[in-house]
Amino acid sequence: MAGAPVEALRRVPLFADLDSDELHQVALLFKKRHFVQGETVMREGTDGAAFFLIEAGEASVSVAGSARANLHAGDHFGEIALIDEGVRSATITAVSELDCYGLTYWEFRPLLLANGAIGLKLLQSLAQKLRSAEAS
Amino acid sequence: MSGVLPLAEVADTSVFGSKAVGLGEAVRAGLPVPDGFALSGQTVEQVAAGDEATVSAVIGTVRPLGGPLAVRSSAADEDGADASFAGQHLTLLNVPTVDALPPALAEIWWSANSDSAISYRKRVGLFTRPSVAVVVQRLLDPETAGVMFTRNPVTGADERMIEASLGLGEAVVAGLVIPDSYRLDREGNALERRPGLKRIAIRRKEGGGTFEEEVPAAAAEQHCLGDDDLAALSGLARRCEEVYGPGRDIEWAIADGTLYLLQCRAVTR
Amino acid sequence: MATNAAAEKLRFDAPGPAFYELDPVHFPRPLTRYWTEVHPAAFASGTADFARYYGMLIGGLAMSYVNGFGYKNVLPPPEEEIPQRFARADEIFEGKLWREQLKEWDETAKPTAIATHRELQAVDPDALSDDALKAYLRRCRDHHAAMIEQHMRFTASAVVPTGDFVAHVSDWTDVPLPELLGLMRGASPVSAGASAQLERLVAALRGDPDAQALLASTDDPHRVLTELRAFDGETGAAVTDYLDLVGNRPLDGFDISEPTALELPDALLRAIRTAVAGDAEANDVEQRIADVRAKVPEEHRDTFDELLGEARLMYRLRDERGVYSDIWASGIMRRAALGAGRRLASAGRINEPQHVLDAGLEEMCGLLDGAASPSADELGSRAAYRAAHSAKDAPATLGTPEPPPPDPSGLPPGIARLMRATGTALGALFGSSEAEHEEHLLRGLAASPGIYEGTARLISGAAEFERIVQGDVLVTISTTEAFNILLPLLGAIVTDSGGLLSHSAIVAREYGIPGVVGTRQGTELIADGARVRVDGTAGEVTVLP
């Protein structure tokens, strides 16, 4: 089966406002990716290329060397890469064998350009994130 | 058009990448290339995406090769950039059977789309989407393997420079050993022979993958190529030049006493 | 699997009943026939001389050649001389008799040698008749033999005081050997390639903008040197003076097979450019001496000063005795032989001028007389043999090992001290004699040309990539495509393993930064954060103090 399970996508706040059809379109773009235990999934300060959704396994998050959180099935990370190709803000390491669904901005971009509605909704969720980050 | 072709039929670099096309030319010229297929960038992406139709087509076409397999990326969008420099080129050795091919292809796709690959492309000014084609061949179990340049890359002299080590040639390409080094003139006479320090050999593992085997001290410092081998390599250099022209970077391997050509591309430096 | 068929055919028989050791440090390749004929007698005579002078318990050293490879053995002392040797060893230290040798060197041996070198090198072999050329070849050979003997004669004086100093300080402190040898720095300008002539040259060039412009040009180096020689006034004179001094020296090694400086104008020009551009090396040797002295127990400090003084006094003799004796003479012999070689090649008698270097001296003269042997092909195959083999093809020892030398502590003090000093010197200095003033120097394969100085960063893998900052020198075991991402930041690349066709070598060349691969121990010997100079043209990495 190609792509990520739609249900998994539903839980991602960034995609919260997408309807079923839009979610399906996005879900189809994902590809499976496996990381071995101990592998660095992404490194703080380097350019990002893909957004990941965890299907199974555990990953740790650290910023400036200090551990911040652990991620599990259903969690996601790296969404900034879909928007602005910017640098990663944290280092993510696979604590166990890690199965993910990944989406690169190359794949996401055409969809965004073709479907303005998705873009608008992404902007709205991001704006929300910003407001809550500023508030805390 | 078909995204999976036997090497003999591969000619389009924008679809199959220069490594595959180079090998295609070699096969058509009668050079000793191990049997194999080329998979287009689009095919690789579809397999990575999990598209069932593409996956079965690939497995069905490649199955006659048997196993184990060597899977090498063949960058399809050089844009004139030097391949060895601009690419994040992944080679997967010892994919044990054709059924293990789809995950290997996915791994290759991801390596071309990884953070560091994309970062690197941006840094060197390649802003287009990466497209990575693949070459799949029977994996050899060589006694010796390595690299040969048909021109001295340091002095520019009209010589053949050969570096050789035991086992799979990755040990030489990736610089894991100090290889034996030989310089020959155009006629094949040895101008210099310098034994290296070949402490490890890359060998195939049962069930897939490779491992680093420790080489006993005596063998590590003994010449691994004799006069017959050098004569064969000299002949191969000449034939490659006839097909491709001067200034070639050749990857070769000697398995069961037979010399094979694994790659032949332009010397960049 | 094939092995080197040629090496398999070589038989290595011990030349006699003794125990023989290969000397790959001085002789990494097989020697020419000429050398194997000239060297042994001169070597034995010179070493016997220093053994007697110093009262050593050896008769001298002998060098034998098996398949062209040099094997050394120690000769026993003449029994009847042993009592006077014991006495002599005491006299040596009481009278500091090495100073007598230094005096002889400075006042007689060195100036006489230099005068003969200059006289011989002023002859143009191409202008000589065949008979005159033969006579000239024999003169050059005789001079070379005398110079080899001279070199060996001064060997003990060159090393015993240093060995004595090191042996004593090793008893008092645990300062490592390379650091102790480093205290000699500044005592020998010639070790650093310096000389009065080089100083004069540097001064002249620095004062002459036209000459500097020419020096910096990328024109044919041979032409650049010729033009610099022709400059008016002080510049031309200084260039000529310098080239006369160093031009006929082999750049590496001792045999007539080694090219001389004038034959490698590129390397020569590079050396001159470096000298002209170079800042004086920060000389903190005084401080380092003080540091070591502070570690010596107070009751020994006066002795420390005395021994160090003698070692530093004698230190320059180590290099001078070679550079001004047989090294120069070898270059002169080569030049003469090549003159014969050109003549023989144009007569069709040999295939290439340099093949003459594989003929013995009398064979060279015979060829000039029209002798039938050795044939052109025979000489060609001797040359090919030497090119195709290295010390790695030869066994490290031949014959049965001897019992170890007597425990020095059971011997009279003079001899014991001498043996310790010599043992320390020959063991450490001889073994690393090439490397001594090259401590902190690593050699590898010259993968990508250029010279770069920067901070070494030891990187074991992608996890450490972020430690690299702009201008660093990457030091690692080997590289893969994953390292490409670092290239825009790097000033140079150094690896432990890998060949000239490996990934690291290729990317260094493509990226145009200096690269030295296959150093074997770069990651062990270079500390993270150390300042290094990477010379990708010479294949050397120097850890800077």
mmCIF file of C-alpha atoms in Angstrom, chain C residues 105 110 158-159 162 181-196 198-199 242 245-246 249 251 271 281 283 311-324 327 429 432-439 441 443 533 540 542:
data_model
loop_
_atom_site.group_PDB
_atom_site.id
_atom_site.type_symbol
_atom_site.label_atom_id
_atom_site.label_comp_id
_atom_site.label_asym_id
_atom_site.label_seq_id
_atom_site.Cartn_x
_atom_site.Cartn_y
_atom_site.Cartn_z
ATOM 1 C CA TRP C 105 86.338 18.625 10.503
ATOM 2 C CA LYS C 110 85.289 19.905 5.412
ATOM 3 C CA ALA C 158 78.296 13.111 15.561
ATOM 4 C CA VAL C 159 76.266 10.817 17.775
ATOM 5 C CA THR C 162 74.032 13.354 21.944
ATOM 6 C CA LEU C 181 66.297 15.514 20.773
ATOM 7 C CA GLY C 182 64.238 18.636 20.236
ATOM 8 C CA LEU C 183 66.569 20.475 22.582
ATOM 9 C CA MET C 184 69.184 20.311 19.840
ATOM 10 C CA ARG C 185 67.075 22.586 17.701
ATOM 11 C CA GLY C 186 68.816 25.673 16.557
ATOM 12 C CA ALA C 187 72.150 23.993 17.023
ATOM 13 C CA SER C 188 72.270 22.878 13.400
ATOM 14 C CA PRO C 189 71.200 25.279 10.703
ATOM 15 C CA VAL C 190 72.190 22.799 8.015
ATOM 16 C CA SER C 191 69.636 20.300 9.304
ATOM 17 C CA ALA C 192 66.945 22.781 8.488
ATOM 18 C CA GLY C 193 68.475 23.134 5.045
ATOM 19 C CA ALA C 194 70.016 26.457 5.947
ATOM 20 C CA SER C 195 73.511 27.655 5.175
ATOM 21 C CA ALA C 196 75.312 30.928 4.703
ATOM 22 C CA LEU C 198 70.856 30.267 1.572
ATOM 23 C CA GLU C 199 70.842 33.244 3.914
ATOM 24 C CA TYR C 242 73.572 28.800 -3.708
ATOM 25 C CA LEU C 245 76.441 24.563 -3.193
ATOM 26 C CA VAL C 246 73.246 22.496 -3.394
ATOM 27 C CA ARG C 249 73.063 17.079 -4.063
ATOM 28 C CA LEU C 251 67.318 15.453 -2.932
ATOM 29 C CA ALA C 271 62.350 25.235 -1.348
ATOM 30 C CA GLU C 281 60.673 29.583 13.131
ATOM 31 C CA ASN C 283 62.712 29.494 18.580
ATOM 32 C CA ALA C 311 75.633 17.601 22.456
ATOM 33 C CA ARG C 312 74.604 20.912 20.944
ATOM 34 C CA LEU C 313 78.173 21.681 19.960
ATOM 35 C CA MET C 314 78.516 18.438 18.049
ATOM 36 C CA TYR C 315 75.006 18.249 16.679
ATOM 37 C CA ARG C 316 75.664 19.905 13.343
ATOM 38 C CA LEU C 317 78.204 17.271 12.492
ATOM 39 C CA ARG C 318 75.380 14.770 12.077
ATOM 40 C CA ASP C 319 74.178 16.380 8.868
ATOM 41 C CA GLU C 320 77.304 18.174 7.780
ATOM 42 C CA ARG C 321 79.347 14.975 7.591
ATOM 43 C CA GLY C 322 76.927 13.658 4.951
ATOM 44 C CA VAL C 323 75.992 16.810 3.103
ATOM 45 C CA TYR C 324 79.564 17.987 2.682
ATOM 46 C CA ILE C 327 76.102 13.198 -0.534
ATOM 47 C CA LEU C 429 69.018 8.050 16.452
ATOM 48 C CA SER C 432 64.985 7.342 13.430
ATOM 49 C CA SER C 433 68.012 9.104 12.042
ATOM 50 C CA GLU C 434 66.094 10.193 9.041
ATOM 51 C CA ALA C 435 63.250 11.212 11.238
ATOM 52 C CA GLU C 436 65.111 12.905 14.041
ATOM 53 C CA HIS C 437 64.891 16.443 12.831
ATOM 54 C CA GLU C 438 61.698 15.243 11.310
ATOM 55 C CA GLU C 439 60.073 14.371 14.626
ATOM 56 C CA LEU C 441 56.635 14.638 10.603
ATOM 57 C CA ARG C 443 54.652 10.769 5.543
ATOM 58 C CA ARG C 533 51.230 21.910 7.926
ATOM 59 C CA GLU C 540 54.182 15.192 4.331
ATOM 60 C CA THR C 542 54.177 18.291 10.031
#
